[in-house]
Structure formats: structure tokens, C-alpha cells
XYZ file of C-alpha atoms in Angstrom:
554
model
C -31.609 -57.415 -22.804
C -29.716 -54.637 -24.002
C -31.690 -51.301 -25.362
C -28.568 -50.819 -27.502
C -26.561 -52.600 -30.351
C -23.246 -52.501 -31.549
C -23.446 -52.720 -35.418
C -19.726 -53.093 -35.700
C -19.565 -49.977 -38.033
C -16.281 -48.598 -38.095
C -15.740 -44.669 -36.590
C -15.978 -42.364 -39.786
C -13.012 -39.994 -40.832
C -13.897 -36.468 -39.987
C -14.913 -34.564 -43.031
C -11.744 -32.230 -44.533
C -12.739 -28.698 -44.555
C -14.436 -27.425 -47.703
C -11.881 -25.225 -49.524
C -11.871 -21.621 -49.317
C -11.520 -18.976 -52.361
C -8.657 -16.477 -51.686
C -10.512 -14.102 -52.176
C -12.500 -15.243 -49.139
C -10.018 -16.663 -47.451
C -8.026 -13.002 -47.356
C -10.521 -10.984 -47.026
C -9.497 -7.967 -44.806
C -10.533 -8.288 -41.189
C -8.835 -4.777 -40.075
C -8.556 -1.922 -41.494
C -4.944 -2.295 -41.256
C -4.875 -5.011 -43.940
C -7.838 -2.622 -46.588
C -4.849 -2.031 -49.191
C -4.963 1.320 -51.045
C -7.794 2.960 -49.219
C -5.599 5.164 -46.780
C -7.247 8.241 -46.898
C -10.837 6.818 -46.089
C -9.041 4.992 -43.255
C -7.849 8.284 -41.373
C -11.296 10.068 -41.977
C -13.110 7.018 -40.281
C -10.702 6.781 -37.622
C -10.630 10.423 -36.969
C -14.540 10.981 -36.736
C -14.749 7.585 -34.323
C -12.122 8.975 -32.392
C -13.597 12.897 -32.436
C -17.532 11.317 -31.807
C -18.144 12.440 -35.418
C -19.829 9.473 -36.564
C -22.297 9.917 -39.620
C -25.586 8.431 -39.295
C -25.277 7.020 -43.556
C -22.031 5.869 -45.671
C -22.223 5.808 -49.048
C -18.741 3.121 -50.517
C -18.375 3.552 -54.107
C -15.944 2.467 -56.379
C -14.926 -0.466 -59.210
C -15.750 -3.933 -58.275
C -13.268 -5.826 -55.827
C -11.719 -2.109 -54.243
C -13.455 -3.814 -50.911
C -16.664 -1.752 -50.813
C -18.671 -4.404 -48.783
C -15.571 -5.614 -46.878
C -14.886 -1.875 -45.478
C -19.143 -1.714 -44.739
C -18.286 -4.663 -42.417
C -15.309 -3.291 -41.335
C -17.289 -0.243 -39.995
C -19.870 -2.504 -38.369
C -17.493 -4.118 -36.511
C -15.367 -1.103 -35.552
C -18.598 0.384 -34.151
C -20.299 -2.263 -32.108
C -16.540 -3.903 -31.064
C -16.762 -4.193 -26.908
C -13.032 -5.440 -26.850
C -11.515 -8.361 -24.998
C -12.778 -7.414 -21.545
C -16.471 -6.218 -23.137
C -16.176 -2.717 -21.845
C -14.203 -0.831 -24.810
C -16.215 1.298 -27.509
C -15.989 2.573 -30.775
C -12.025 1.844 -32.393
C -10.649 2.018 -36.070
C -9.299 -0.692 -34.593
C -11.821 -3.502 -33.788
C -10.122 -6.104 -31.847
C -12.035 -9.260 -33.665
C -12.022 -11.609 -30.244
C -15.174 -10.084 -29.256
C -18.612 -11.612 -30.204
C -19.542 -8.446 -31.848
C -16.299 -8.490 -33.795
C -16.803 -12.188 -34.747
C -20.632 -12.282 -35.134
C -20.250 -9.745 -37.773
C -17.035 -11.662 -39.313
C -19.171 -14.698 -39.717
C -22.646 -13.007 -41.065
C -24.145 -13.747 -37.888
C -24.890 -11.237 -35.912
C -28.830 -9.837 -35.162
C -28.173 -6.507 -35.361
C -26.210 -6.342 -38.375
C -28.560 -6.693 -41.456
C -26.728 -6.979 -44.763
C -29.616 -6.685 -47.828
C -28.471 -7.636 -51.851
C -30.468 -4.387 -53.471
C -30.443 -6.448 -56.856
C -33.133 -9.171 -55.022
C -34.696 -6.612 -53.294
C -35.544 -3.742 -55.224
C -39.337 -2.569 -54.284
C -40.582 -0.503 -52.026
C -42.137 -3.483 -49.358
C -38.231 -4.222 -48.782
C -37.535 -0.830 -48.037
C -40.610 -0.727 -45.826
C -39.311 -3.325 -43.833
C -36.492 -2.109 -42.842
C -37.854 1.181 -42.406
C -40.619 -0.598 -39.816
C -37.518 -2.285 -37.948
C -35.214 0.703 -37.647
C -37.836 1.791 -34.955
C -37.101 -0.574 -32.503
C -33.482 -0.834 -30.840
C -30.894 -3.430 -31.211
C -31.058 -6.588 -29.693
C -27.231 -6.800 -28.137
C -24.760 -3.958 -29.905
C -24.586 -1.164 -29.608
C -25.984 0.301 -32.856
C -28.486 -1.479 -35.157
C -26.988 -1.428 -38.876
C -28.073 -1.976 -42.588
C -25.338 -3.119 -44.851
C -27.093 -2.492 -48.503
C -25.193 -3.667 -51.292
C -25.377 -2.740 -54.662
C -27.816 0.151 -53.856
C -28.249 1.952 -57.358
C -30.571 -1.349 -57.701
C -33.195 0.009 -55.612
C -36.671 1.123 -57.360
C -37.293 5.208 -57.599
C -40.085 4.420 -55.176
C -38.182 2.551 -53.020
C -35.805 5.326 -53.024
C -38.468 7.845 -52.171
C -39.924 5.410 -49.121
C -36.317 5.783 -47.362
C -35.482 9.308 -48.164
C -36.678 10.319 -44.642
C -36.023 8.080 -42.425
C -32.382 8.075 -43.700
C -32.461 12.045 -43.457
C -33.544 11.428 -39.623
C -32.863 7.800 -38.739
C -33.179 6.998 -35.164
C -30.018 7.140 -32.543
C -29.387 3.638 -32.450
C -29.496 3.345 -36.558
C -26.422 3.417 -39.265
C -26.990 2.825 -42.733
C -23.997 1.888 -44.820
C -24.593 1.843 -48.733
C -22.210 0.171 -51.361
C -22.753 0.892 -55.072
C -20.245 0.572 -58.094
C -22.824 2.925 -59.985
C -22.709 6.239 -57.553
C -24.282 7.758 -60.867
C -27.620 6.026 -60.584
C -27.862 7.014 -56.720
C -30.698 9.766 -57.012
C -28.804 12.922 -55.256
C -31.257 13.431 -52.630
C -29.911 10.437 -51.515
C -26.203 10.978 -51.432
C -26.857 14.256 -50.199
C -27.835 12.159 -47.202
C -24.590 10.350 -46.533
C -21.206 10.316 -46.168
C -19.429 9.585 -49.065
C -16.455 7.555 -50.019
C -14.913 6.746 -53.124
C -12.331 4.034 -53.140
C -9.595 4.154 -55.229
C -8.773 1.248 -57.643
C -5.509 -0.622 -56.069
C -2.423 0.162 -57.982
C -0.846 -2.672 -59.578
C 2.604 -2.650 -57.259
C 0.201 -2.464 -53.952
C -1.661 -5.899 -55.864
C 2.061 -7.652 -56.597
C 3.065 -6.821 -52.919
C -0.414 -8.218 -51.680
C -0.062 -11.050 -53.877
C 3.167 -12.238 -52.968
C 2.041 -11.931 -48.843
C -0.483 -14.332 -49.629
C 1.913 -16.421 -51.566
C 4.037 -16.932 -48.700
C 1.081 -17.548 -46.296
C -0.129 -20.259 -48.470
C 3.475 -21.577 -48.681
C 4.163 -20.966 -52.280
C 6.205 -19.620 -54.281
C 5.426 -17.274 -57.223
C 7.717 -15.178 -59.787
C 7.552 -11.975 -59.475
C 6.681 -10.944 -63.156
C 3.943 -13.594 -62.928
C 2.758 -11.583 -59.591
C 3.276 -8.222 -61.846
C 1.184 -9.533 -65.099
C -1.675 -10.784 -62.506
C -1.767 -7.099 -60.793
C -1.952 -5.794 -64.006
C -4.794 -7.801 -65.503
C -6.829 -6.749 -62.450
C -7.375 -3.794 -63.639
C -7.081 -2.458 -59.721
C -9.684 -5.300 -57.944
C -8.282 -7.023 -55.384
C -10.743 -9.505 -55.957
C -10.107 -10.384 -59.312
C -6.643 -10.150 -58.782
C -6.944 -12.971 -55.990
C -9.554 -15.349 -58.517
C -6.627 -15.171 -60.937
C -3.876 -15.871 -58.727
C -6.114 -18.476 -57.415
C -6.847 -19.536 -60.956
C -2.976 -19.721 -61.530
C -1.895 -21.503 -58.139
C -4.648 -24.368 -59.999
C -2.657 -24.030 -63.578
C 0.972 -23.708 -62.263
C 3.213 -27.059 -61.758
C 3.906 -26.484 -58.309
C 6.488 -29.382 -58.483
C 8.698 -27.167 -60.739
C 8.882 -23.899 -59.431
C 5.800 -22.405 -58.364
C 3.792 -19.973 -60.406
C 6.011 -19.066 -63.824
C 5.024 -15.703 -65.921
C 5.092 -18.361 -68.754
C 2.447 -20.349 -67.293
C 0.675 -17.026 -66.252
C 0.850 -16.071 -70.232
C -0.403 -19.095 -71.159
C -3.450 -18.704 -68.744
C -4.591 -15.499 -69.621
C -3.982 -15.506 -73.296
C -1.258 -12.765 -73.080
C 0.933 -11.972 -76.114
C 4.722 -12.648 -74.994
C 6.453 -9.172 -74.261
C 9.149 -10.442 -76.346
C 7.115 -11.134 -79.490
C 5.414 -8.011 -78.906
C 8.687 -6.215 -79.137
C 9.797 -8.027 -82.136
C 6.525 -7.223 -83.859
C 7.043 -3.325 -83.384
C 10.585 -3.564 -84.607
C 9.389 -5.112 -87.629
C 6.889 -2.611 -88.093
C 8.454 0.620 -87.925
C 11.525 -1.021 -90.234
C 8.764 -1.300 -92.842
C 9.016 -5.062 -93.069
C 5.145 -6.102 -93.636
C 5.664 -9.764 -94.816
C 7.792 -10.253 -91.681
C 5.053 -8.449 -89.205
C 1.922 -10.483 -90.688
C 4.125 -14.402 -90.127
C 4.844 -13.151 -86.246
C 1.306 -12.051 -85.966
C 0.341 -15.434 -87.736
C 2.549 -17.689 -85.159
C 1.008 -15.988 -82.010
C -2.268 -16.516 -83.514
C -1.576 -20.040 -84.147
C -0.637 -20.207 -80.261
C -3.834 -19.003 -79.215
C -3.016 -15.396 -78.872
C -6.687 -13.178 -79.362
C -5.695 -10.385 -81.999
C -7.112 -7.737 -79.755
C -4.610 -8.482 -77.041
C -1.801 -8.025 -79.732
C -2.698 -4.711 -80.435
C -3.384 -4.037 -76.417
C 0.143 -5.151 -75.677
C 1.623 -3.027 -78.673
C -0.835 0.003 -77.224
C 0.709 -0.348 -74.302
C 4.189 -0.518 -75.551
C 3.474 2.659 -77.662
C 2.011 4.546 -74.398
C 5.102 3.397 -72.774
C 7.143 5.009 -75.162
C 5.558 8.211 -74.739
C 6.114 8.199 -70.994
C 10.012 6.947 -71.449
C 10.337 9.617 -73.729
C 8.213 12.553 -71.569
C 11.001 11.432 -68.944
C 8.768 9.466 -66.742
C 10.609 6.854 -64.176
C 10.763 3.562 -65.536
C 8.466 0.865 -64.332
C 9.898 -1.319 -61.700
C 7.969 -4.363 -62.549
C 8.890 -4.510 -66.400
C 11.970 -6.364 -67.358
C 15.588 -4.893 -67.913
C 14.986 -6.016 -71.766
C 11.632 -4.158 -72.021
C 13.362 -0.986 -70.216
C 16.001 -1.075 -72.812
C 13.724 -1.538 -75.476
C 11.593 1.195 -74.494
C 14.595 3.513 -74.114
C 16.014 2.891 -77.700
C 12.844 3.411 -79.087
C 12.003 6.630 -76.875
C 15.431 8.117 -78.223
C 15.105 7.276 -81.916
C 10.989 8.141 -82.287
C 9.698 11.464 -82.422
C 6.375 12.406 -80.704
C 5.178 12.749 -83.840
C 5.489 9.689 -84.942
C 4.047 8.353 -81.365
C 1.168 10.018 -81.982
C 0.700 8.391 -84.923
C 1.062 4.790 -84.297
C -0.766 5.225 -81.050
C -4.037 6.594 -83.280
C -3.680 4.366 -86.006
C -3.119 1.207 -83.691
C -6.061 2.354 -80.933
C -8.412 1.917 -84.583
C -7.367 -1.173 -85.542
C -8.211 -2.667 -82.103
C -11.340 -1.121 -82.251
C -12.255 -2.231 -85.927
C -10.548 -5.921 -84.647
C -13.229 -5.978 -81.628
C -16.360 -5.431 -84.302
C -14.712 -7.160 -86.992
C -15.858 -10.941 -88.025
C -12.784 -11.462 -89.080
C -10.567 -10.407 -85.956
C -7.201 -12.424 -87.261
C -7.759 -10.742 -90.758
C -8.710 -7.114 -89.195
C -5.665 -7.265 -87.363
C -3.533 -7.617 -90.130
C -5.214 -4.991 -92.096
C -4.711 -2.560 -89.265
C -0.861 -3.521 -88.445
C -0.352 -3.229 -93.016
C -1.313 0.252 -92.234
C 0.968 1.266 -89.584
C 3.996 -0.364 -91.022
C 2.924 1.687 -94.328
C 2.347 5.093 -92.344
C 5.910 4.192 -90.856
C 7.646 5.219 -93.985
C 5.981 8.348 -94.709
C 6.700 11.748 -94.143
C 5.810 13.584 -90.875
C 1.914 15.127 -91.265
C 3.417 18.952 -90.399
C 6.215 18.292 -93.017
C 3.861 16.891 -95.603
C 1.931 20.400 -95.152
C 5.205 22.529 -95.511
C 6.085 20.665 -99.212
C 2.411 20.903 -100.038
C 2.993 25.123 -100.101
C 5.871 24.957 -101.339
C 5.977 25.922 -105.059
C 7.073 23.117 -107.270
C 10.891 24.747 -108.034
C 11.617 25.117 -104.249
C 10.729 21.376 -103.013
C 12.897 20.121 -99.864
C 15.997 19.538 -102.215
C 15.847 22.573 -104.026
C 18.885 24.887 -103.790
C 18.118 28.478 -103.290
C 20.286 30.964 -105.532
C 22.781 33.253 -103.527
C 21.140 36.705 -102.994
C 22.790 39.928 -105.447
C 25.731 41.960 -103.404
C 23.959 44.899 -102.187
C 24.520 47.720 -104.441
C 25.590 51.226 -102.943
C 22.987 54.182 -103.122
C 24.171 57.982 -104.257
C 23.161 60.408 -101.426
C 19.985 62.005 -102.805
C 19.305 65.392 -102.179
C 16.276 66.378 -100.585
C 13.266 67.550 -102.326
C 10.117 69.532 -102.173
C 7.168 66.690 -101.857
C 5.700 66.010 -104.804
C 1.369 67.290 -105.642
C -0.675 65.130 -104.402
C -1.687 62.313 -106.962
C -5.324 61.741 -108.232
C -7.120 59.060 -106.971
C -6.311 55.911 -108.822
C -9.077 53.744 -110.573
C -9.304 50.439 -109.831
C -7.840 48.171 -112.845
C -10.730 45.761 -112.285
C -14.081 45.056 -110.749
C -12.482 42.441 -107.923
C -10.169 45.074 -107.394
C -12.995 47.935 -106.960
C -14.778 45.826 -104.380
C -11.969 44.899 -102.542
C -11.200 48.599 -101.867
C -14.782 48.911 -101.010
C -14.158 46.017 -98.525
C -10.965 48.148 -96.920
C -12.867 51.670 -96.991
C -15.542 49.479 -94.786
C -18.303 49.016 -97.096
C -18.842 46.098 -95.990
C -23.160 46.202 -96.510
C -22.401 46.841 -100.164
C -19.579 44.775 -100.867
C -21.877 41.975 -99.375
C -24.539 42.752 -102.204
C -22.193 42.935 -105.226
C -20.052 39.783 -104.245
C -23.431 37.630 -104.214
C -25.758 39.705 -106.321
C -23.780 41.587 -109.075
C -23.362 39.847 -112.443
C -20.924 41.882 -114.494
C -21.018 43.224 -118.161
C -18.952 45.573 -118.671
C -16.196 47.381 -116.693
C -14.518 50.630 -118.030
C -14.090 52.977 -115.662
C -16.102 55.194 -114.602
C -18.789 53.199 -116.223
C -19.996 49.726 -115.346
C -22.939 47.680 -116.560
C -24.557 44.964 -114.639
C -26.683 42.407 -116.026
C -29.921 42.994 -115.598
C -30.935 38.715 -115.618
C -30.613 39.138 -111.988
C -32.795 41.314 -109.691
C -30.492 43.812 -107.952
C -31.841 46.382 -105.724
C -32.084 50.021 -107.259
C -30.514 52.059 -104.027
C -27.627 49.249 -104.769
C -26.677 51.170 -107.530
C -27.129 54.469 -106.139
C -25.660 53.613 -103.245
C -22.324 52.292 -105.812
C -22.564 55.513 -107.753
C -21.913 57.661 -104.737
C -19.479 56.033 -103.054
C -17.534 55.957 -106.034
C -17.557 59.518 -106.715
C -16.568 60.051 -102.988
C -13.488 57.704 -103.470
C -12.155 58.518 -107.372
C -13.924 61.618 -107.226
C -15.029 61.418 -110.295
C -18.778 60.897 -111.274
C -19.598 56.777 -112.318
C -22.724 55.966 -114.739
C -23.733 52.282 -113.584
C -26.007 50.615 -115.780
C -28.208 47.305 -116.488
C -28.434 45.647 -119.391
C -30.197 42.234 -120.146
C -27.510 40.456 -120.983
C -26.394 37.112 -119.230
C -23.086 38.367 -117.706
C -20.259 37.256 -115.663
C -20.314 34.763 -112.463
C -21.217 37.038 -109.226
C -17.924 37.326 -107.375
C -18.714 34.302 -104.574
C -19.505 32.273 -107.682
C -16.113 32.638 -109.527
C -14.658 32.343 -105.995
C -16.251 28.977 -105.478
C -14.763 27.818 -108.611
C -11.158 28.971 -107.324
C -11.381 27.017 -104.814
C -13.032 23.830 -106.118
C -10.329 23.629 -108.574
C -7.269 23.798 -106.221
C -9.478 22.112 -103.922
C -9.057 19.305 -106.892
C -5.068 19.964 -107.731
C -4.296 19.149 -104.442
C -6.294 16.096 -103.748
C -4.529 14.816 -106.617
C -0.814 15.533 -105.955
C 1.273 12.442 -105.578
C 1.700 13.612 -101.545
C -1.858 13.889 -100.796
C -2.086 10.776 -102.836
C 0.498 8.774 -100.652
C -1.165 10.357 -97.375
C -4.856 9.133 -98.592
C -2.897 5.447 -99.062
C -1.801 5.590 -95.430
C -4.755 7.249 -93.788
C -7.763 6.099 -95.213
C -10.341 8.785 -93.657
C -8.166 11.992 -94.731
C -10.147 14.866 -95.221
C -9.045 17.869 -97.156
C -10.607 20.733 -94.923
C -9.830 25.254 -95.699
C -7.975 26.857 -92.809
C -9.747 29.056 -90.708
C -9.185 32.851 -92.228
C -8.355 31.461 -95.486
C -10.119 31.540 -98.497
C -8.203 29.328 -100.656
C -8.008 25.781 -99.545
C -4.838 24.221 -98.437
């Protein structure tokens, strides 16, 4: 009898491989493919090539600049053996190797990667600070790949302080954070650091489109541009929502379409953008609020509205500063920005970029965003019609017969002077009284006085002035060398000899009092003037503030 039995099962298919993420399935294996970090490249490949090798790295940066990728990178270029197993340290790892691919495929015994955010006390760092001691199984140097290390504990910090300050030989630690800032410094004063630079949007498009044609697709190349840009310089968020878009895209007619792109990331159309900033600078507010209505309607978040007309203003500026154009924009948005560069003065700019960076911020607190939004774009195509701030200020001093359109009358002929004969000077004159008491303590003010002009301007409530007498009212305590100290300086300057008084009489305002008034009342005048009024309209928070050095308020 047979120990075995057919069952008459048929053989199984062989399970499909389980789909892989681009952004796993592109992760850089060389540093030849880490985009945008080529500076950190050369100074790694220069101290492995010089025996320079630190004994910590510190990566920092945003997330998805390839922090933990370029950590692995370094483990691989420093335990590589090559193809024949007798090569050493490279910048160039050759990835056949069972170093190379032990570390490729989180495998390898000597290459410890720890998440700091699920290990945070001080028994994890004591761990590894137990099994630095001992020396690596098979590579050459025993390594700690700690990610997210701002996570760590202040203890746990203080437990590894010196055994990174004087790890053993055969130890590297390599540290990735996207919070350098909560690193205590006696520990980055322990490594080597590197900060990786977000990925620039054409180096993301370029990227993008490689992996387009590797997966056999095709892609437009605005839809390639508006994915680079929404990643905000990650690579790996960049991939997600390419991968995200490959999923959304009707790959049966066309590929991935910048339509389909808008349409999956909620963007505002550049060409309804446009049309909305035409309409508001021509002042046409019904117009403005019915566009901004029918992108709503398609799903359109306010806030990205008045991003994409942000972003249209800041490219403006730069058009206008004479900055290249930006290859990835269309011919019709490089046009528009042009016309609008030539035609809008920084001034103006200025204005619509400050009064539209409000509105999205009152639009992201608001809880009515749709409503917000149209508040905020009311005021900008309001402000659009006014005059420019510096010229509003120039009709504002201007007295009311010499406005903007107000003809000047032609100057007199110049008349011709006899020839006067010269003469012996005349005597010198007597000193002059002052014709009032502001007047008297201004020339006290000019002489240098300035102790005693400080005590009649706050102090001194007049009665009477006849020179060379004053009183003073006596309702308010002045001090007695005050008026001695008057007296004299008087006679020294008119040179004639002043009685100054008290009497117990009320008197006048003190000097800073009636000045006060001065100014509260033109303070008032101008708040009031149809300008300032139209200005208040258009710029709700206007302040009226007094020029430095001036004592009237303007």
C-alpha cells in the first residue's frame, strides 16, 4: 500500500507579486540617482575617498528630501566588499554584494535601523549603547540608522552623549531628524551635519517623467509640472501623488492629463484664475464673485483660489523685477504675466499681494470660507480703483486751492533793481520782545534752555503776558527758582529787567495742553476728509499715526 495519495487537486497559480508604492519602488539605490543633494554627495565621497570618515551623521531636512534613504546609502557605501569581495569603502557601492543587498533589503545584522518615535527612553538607548561594545558580526563597521531622532527623551539623550563623543572603531551612528531644532546641541556638536535641500520643482518634473517612462506611461508635462509643484520639494510626496494620479488618470486616453491632475488635487484652473484677476483689477465685483461662485460649485476650496491668485501676484512681481520666465508655465500664463507686469506698478503689487495674503488667512479661520473669500476679493477689486497710498499722502498736504487739478498762476516778470549805493551799517538794534508767551519759550528752546522750557511747557499756566511782566497762575504749584531762574534769563536776553508774578487765578492751558488740543483736532479734520474716508473703506485697519519729528499729525 502506498504511504502517499493523489487527491487530484489541481497545481495552484503562483501568487502575483504584491504591488509596490513608487515611492518604494524608486527609491534611490546609488547615490547617483539622490536628486538635488549634490553637494552632500561630493563631501561624502571626498572624506571616503581621503579616509575622513566621521564616526556620527546627523541628515536633516523636510520630509521626503531622502534623509533615511541617503543613511542607507552610507551604510552600504561603507560596508560594500564589491563583486569579487575584496573592494572597500566607495561613494559608489556596487549593490551585487551581500553587504550592498542585505542592507537594500533591511536585512543585514550589522546594520540596526531604530524608529526614535517607538523608542524614546533611556533602556533603548542603553541597549544600543551595551551592543556598540562588541564588533560586527560580518561588515566591516557595525551601524545605527536612528530615525526621527529629535524623538528621543532628554535622558536618553544624556545616556548616549558619550559614547557617541567616543564610540568604538568599528561603530557609525547615522541620525535623521526633520526637527534639527529639537536636537540638544551637545549632540550635534557630536556629528557631522547635513542639511538636505528641498528638490526643486524642475529636478521633481524631470524625475517624474523618468519614472513615467520606466513604468511605460505616458504623462503631460504640465500635469508632471503641477505634481512637482504641489510637493512642496519631497520626492516622496511627489511620487504618492503621481502614484495617486497614474490610479485617477484614463490611461486608455492619453495618459496622465493636467485636467485630470486639477481635478485630483482640487486646483483652481490657471485660466479661471487669470480671468478672476482681470476682473478684479477692472473693478468688475459682480463679475469676480459669479467666477468665484462657479469654481466653488466645481469643488474648488476658496483658500486655493486665493493661493493660485498669490501666486499669480508673486509672479508678477518677479516678471516685472526682470526675472526669467518659468519654463514649466504655459505660453498663455507667460503672456498674461507680461501684460500685467507692464501695465501694474509695484505699488499696486504690493498692495494686492497684502490685501490678498489676509483674505486667505481670514478664509483659513473663517466658518464661512466661500463667504470670507468673497469678502476679501470685494476688497481688492475696491482698493483697485483707488489712488496710490504715497499719492493719497501728497493731496492730503496739499492745501485745498492747490489739489492735483489745480492750475498754478504764472510767476510776476522779475522787476529790475537800481544800483544802491553802499552804506555805513546801521546801530545795532535792541533786543526784540517776544510778541507772545509761545513765542518767548520757543526762543528759550533755541538759546538752549531746554531744563526751563521743559518746566513752563508742562507746568506754567498763563495770566497775563505784557512784556516785561508776566503772571502765572498760582492754581498750580510751580517751583520758586522757576521763576527766578525765568527772570534772569530774560534780562540776559532783552536786557531789560522782567517782574514775573502769581496770582490765584485759573489761567490758560500749560503749553503741552493747548498743544494736545492742536493736534487732536487736526488729528479729527483729517480722519474725516472724504480721502481718508475712501482709504478707511478700502483698508479696514488704517491707522492715522504722527510722523516721527513732527508735532502736528499728518
Amino acid at each position: 500500500m502506498s504511504d502517499s495519495f493523489d487527491l487530484g487537486e489541481p497545481p495552484q497559480p503562483a501568487k502575483p507579486d504584491a504591488y509596490r508604492v513608487l515611492a518604494r519602488k524608486y527609491r534611490p539605490q546609488t547615490f547617483a540617482q539622490l536628486i538635488g543633494q549634490d553637494a552632500m554627495v561630493q563631501t561624502l565621497g571626498n572624506a571616503i575617498k581621503r579616509d575622513r570618515l566621521a564616526h556620527a551623521f546627523l541628515m536633516t531636512g523636510v520630509r521626503g528630501v531622502g534623509k533615511t534613504s541617503t543613511a542607507r546609502l552610507i551604510a552600504k557605501a561603507l560596508n560594500c566588499i564589491g563583486p569579487d569581495e575584496q573592494g572597500g569603502p566607495t561613494i559608489d557601492p556596487c549593490g551585487v554584494c551581500e553587504p550592498c543587498r542585505a542592507i537594500a533589503e533591511g536585512r543585514h545584522i550589522d546594520v540596526i535601523e531604530m524608529d526614535a518615535a517607538s523608542h524614546t527612553g533611556v533602556d533603548d538607548v542603553r541597549e544600543i549603547i551595551e551592543a556598540s561594545r562588541y564588533a560586527a558580526v560580518s561588515a566591516r563597521f557595525k551601524i545605527y540608522i536612528v530615525d526621527e531622532v529629535h524623538m528621543l527623551s532628554k535622558n536618553a539623550f544624556n545616556a548616549l552623549l558619550k559614547t557617541l563623543e567616543e564610540p568604538p572603531a568599528h561603530v557609525k551612528f547615522l541620525f535623521a531628524t526633520t526637527e534639527v531644532n529639537k536636537v540638544p546641541i551637545t549632540v550635534l556638536s557630536r556629528c557631522q551635519r547635513f542639511d538636505l535641500r528641498r528638490i526643486s520643482a524642475e529636478m521633481l518634473a524631470a524625475h517624474f517623467a523618468h519614472v513615467c517612462e520606466a513604468e511605460g506611461l505616458t504623462a503631460e508635462p504640465e500635469a508632471l509640472a503641477l505634481i512637482a509643484r504641489a510637493a512642496e520639494g519631497s520626492a516622496r510626496d511627489g511620487l504618492s501623488i503621481l502614484d495617486q494620479a497614474i490610479a485617477h488618470a484614463d490611461l486608455d486616453g492619453g495618459g496622465v492629463s493636467a485636467e485630470a491632475v486639477r481635478q485630483m488635487l482640487g486646483l483652481s484652473d490657471r485660466g479661471a484664475v487669470r480671468d478672476l484677476l482681470g476682473l478684479m483689477l477692472r473693478g468688475e465685483a459682480a463679475d469676480a464673485l459669479a467666477l468665484l461662485r462657479r469654481q466653488y460649485d466645481y469643488g474648488v476650496d476658496p483658500q486655493s483660489v486665493l493661493r493660485a491668485l498669490l501666486e499669480t501676484v508673486h509672479g508678477i512681481t518677479l516678471v516685472k523685477v526682470g526675472t526669467p520666465p518659468d519654463a514649466a508655465q504655459p505660453l498663455e500664463e507667460r503672456e498674461a504675466r507680461g501684460e500685467w507686469a507692464a501695465a501694474l506698478g509695484f505699488p499696486m503689487l504690493h498692495r494686492l499681494w497684502q490685501l490678498l495674503l489676509k483674505g486667505h488667512d481670514e478664509v483659513a479661520r473663517a466658518a464661512l470660507p466661500i463667504e470670507a473669500a468673497e469678502m476679501a476679493l470685494l476688497r481688492v477689486v475696491h482698493a483697485s480703483t483707488l489712488p496710490d497710498p504715497g499719492e493719497l499722502a501728497r493731496q492730503l498736504t496739499q492745501s485745498p486751492g492747490q489739489g492735483a487739478g489745480a492750475v498754478s498762476a504764472p510767476a510776476p516778470a522779475p522787476v529790475a533793481a537800481p544800483v544802491a549805493v553802499a552804506a555805513p551799517p546801521p546801530p545795532p538794534a535792541e533786543p526784540q520782545m517776544p510778541e507772545s508767551f509761545e513765542a518767548l519759550v520757543e526762543r528759550l528752546d533755541a538759546d538752549g534752555e531746554l531744563l526751563l522750557v521743559a518746566r513752563l511747557r508742562q507746568g506754567a499756566r498763563l495770566v497775563r503776558y505784557q512784556p516785561p511782566e508776566i503772571v502765572f497762575s498760582g492754581s498750580r504749584p510751580m517751583a520758586a527758582d522757576t521763576l527766578t531762574d525765568l527772570a534772569a534769563v530774560l534780562k540776559t536776553m532783552t536786557k531789560s529787567a522782567w517782574r514775573i508774578t502769581l496770582d490765584d487765578v485759573p489761567g490758560q492751558p500749560t503749553l503741552n495742553e493747548a498743544q494736545q488740543v492742536r493736534d487732536e483736532a487736526i488729528k479729527a479734520a483729517t480722519w474725516d476728509s472724504p480721502m481718508v474716508r475712501a482709504a478707511r473703506e478700502a483698508f479696514p485697519e488704517t491707522e492715522l499715526v504722527e510722523w516721527p519729528g513732527k508735532r502736528s499729525m499728518m
